[in-house]
PDB file of C-alpha atoms in Angstrom:
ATOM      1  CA  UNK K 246     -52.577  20.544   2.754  1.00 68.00           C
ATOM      2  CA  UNK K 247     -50.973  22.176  -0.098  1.00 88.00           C
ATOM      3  CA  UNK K 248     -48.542  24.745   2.028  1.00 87.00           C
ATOM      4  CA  UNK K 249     -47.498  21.322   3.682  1.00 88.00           C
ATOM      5  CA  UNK K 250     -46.448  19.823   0.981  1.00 90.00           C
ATOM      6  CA  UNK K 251     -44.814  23.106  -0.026  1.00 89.00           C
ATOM      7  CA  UNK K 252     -43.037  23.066   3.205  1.00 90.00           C
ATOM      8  CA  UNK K 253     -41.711  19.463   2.651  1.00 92.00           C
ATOM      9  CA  UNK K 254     -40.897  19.697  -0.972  1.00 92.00           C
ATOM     10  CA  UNK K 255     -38.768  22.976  -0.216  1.00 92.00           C
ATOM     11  CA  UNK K 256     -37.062  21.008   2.870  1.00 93.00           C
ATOM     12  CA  UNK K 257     -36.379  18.210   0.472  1.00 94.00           C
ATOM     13  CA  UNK K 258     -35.084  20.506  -2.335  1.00 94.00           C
ATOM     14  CA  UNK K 259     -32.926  22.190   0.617  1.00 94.00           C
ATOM     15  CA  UNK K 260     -31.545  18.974   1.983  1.00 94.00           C
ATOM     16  CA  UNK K 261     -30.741  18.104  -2.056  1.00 95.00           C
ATOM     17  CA  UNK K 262     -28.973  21.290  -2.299  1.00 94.00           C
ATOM     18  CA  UNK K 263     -27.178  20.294   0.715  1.00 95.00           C
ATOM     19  CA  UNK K 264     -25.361  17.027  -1.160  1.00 94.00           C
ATOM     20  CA  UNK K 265     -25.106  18.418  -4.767  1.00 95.00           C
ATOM     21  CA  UNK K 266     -22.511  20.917  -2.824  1.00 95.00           C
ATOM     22  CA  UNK K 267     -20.868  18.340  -0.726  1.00 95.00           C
ATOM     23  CA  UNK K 268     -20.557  16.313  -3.544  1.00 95.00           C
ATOM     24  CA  UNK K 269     -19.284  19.119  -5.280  1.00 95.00           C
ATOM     25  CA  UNK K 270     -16.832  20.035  -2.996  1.00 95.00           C
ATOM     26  CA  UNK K 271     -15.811  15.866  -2.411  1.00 95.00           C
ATOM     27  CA  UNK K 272     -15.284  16.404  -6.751  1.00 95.00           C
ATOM     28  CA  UNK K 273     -13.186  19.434  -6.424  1.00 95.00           C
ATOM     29  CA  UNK K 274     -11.124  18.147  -3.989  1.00 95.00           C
ATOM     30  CA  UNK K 275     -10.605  15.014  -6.033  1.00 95.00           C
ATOM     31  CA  UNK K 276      -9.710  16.823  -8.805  1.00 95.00           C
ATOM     32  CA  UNK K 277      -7.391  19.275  -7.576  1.00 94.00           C
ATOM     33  CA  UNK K 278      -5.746  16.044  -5.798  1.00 94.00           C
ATOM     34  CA  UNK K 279      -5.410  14.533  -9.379  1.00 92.00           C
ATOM     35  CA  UNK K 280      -3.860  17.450 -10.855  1.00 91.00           C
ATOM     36  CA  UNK K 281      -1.173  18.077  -7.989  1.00 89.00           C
ATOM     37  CA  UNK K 282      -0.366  14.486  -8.501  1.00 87.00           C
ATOM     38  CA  UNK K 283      -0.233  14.792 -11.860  1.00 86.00           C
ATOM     39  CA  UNK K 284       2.554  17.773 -11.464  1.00 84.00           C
ATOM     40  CA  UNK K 285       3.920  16.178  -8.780  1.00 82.00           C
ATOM     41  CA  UNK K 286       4.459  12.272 -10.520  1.00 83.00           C
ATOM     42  CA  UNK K 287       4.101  13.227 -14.444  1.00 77.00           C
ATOM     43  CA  UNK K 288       7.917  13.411 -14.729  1.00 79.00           C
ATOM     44  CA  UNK K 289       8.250   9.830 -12.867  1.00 80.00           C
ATOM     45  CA  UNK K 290       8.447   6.978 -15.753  1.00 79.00           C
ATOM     46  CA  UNK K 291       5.626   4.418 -15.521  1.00 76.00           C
ATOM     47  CA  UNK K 292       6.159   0.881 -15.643  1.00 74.00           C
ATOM     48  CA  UNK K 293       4.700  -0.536 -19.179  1.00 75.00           C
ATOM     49  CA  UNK K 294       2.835  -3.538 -17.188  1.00 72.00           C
ATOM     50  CA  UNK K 295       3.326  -3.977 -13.538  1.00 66.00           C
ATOM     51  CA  UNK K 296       4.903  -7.489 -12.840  1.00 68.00           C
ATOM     52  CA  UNK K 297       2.574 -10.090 -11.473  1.00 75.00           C
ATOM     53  CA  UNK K 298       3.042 -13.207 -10.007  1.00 79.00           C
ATOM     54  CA  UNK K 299       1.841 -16.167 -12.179  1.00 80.00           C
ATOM     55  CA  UNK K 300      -1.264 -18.171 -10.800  1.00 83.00           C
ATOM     56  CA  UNK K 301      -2.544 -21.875 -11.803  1.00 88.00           C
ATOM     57  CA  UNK K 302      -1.738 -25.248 -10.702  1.00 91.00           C
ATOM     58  CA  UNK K 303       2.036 -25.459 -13.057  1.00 90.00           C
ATOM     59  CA  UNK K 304       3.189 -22.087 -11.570  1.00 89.00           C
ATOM     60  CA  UNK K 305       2.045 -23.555  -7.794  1.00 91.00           C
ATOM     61  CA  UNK K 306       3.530 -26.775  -7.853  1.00 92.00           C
ATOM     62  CA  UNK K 307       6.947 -25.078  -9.390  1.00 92.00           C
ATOM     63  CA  UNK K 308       7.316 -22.855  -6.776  1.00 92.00           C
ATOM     64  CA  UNK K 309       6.687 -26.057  -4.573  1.00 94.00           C
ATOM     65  CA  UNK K 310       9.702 -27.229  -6.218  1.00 94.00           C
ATOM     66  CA  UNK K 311      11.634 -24.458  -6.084  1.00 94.00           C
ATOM     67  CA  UNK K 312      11.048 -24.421  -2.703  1.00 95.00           C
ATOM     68  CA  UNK K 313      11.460 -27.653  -0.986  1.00 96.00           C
ATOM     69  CA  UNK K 314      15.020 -27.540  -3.591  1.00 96.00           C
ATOM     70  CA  UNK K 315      16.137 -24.331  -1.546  1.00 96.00           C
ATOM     71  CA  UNK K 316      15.109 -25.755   1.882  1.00 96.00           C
ATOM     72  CA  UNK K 317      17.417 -29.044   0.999  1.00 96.00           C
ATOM     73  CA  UNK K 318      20.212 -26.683   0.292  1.00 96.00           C
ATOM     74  CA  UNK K 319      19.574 -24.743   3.248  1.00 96.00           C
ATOM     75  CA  UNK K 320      19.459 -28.380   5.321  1.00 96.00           C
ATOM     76  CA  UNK K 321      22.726 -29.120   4.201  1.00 95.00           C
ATOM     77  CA  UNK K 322      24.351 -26.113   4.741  1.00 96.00           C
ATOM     78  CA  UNK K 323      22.791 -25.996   8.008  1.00 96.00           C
ATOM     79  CA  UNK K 324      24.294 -29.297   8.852  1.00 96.00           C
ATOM     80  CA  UNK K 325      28.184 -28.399   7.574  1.00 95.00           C
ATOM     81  CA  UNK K 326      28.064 -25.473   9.546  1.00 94.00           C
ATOM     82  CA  UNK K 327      27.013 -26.982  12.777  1.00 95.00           C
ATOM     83  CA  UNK K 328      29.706 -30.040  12.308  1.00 94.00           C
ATOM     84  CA  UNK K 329      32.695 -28.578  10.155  1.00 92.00           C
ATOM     85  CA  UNK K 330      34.761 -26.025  11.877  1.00 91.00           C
ATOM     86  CA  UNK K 331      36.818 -25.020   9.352  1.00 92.00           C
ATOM     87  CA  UNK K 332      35.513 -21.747   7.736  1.00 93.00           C
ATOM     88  CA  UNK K 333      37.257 -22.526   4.255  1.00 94.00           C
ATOM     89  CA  UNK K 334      35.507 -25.586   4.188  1.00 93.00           C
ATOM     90  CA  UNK K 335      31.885 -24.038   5.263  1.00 94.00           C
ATOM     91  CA  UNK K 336      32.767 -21.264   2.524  1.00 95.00           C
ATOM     92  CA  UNK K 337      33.072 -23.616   0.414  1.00 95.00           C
ATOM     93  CA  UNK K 338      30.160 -26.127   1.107  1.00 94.00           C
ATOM     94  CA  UNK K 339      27.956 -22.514   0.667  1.00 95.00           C
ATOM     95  CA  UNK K 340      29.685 -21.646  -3.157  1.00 96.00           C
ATOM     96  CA  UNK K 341      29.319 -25.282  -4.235  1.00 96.00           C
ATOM     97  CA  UNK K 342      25.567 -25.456  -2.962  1.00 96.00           C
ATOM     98  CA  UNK K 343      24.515 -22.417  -5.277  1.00 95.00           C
ATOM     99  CA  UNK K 344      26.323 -23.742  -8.290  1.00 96.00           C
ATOM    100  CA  UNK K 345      24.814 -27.228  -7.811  1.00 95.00           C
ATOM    101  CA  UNK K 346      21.348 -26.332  -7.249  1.00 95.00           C
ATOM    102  CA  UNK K 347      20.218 -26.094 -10.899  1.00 94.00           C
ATOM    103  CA  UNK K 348      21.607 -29.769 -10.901  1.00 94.00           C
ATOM    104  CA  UNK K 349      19.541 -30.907  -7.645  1.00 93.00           C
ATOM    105  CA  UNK K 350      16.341 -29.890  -8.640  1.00 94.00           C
ATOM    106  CA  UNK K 351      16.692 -31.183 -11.957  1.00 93.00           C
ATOM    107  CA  UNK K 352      17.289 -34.938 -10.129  1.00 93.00           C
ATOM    108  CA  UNK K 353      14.762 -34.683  -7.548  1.00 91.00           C
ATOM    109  CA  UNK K 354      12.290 -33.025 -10.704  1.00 91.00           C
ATOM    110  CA  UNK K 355      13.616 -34.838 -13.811  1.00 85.00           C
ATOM    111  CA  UNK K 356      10.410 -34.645 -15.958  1.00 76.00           C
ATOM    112  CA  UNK K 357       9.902 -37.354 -18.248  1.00 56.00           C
TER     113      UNK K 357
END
């Protein structure tokens, strides 16, 4: 009984032996990734904080907003295009669409 258990605690300290060096080599090869990134990237700036898009129920609804304003503009443009001919005059409907957005949204979203 004894030699049997020898056998199988020498197989199971083989099979151990087995991973620690796979593991091993999964570390080294992590590592020496790491490093050739390092010298590859270290010269590259980092960004201080990585922009992120605001979540919660104010950001959501102004982006609604911001939205639904946009496809309005986009509607009316649409429409001068498909019934105007005149290119000055769809130039024209375009320019004073983006410098009277700021002023639409704030009349459809005039918060009181």
């Amino acid at each position: 009984m004894s030699k049997e258990r020898a056998r199988r605690r020498a197989e199971r300290e083989r099979e151990q032996a087995i991973k620690q060096a796979a593991r091993a080599r999964v570390d080294e090869r992590r590592q020496r990734r790491a490093r050739r990134r390092a010298a590859l990237t270290g010269w590259v700036p980092r960004p201080s904080k990585p922009a992120s898009r605001q979540t919660g129920i104010l950001a959501r609804r102004n982006r609604q907003q911001v939205v639904l304003t946009l496809a309005l503009l986009v509607g009316v443009n649409v429409l001068v295009w498909v019934f105007v001919p005149g290119w000055a005059a769809r130039a024209m409907a375009l320019l004073v669409s983006v410098l009277v957005a700021p002023v639409v949204h704030l009349m459809l979203f005039r918060r009181s």
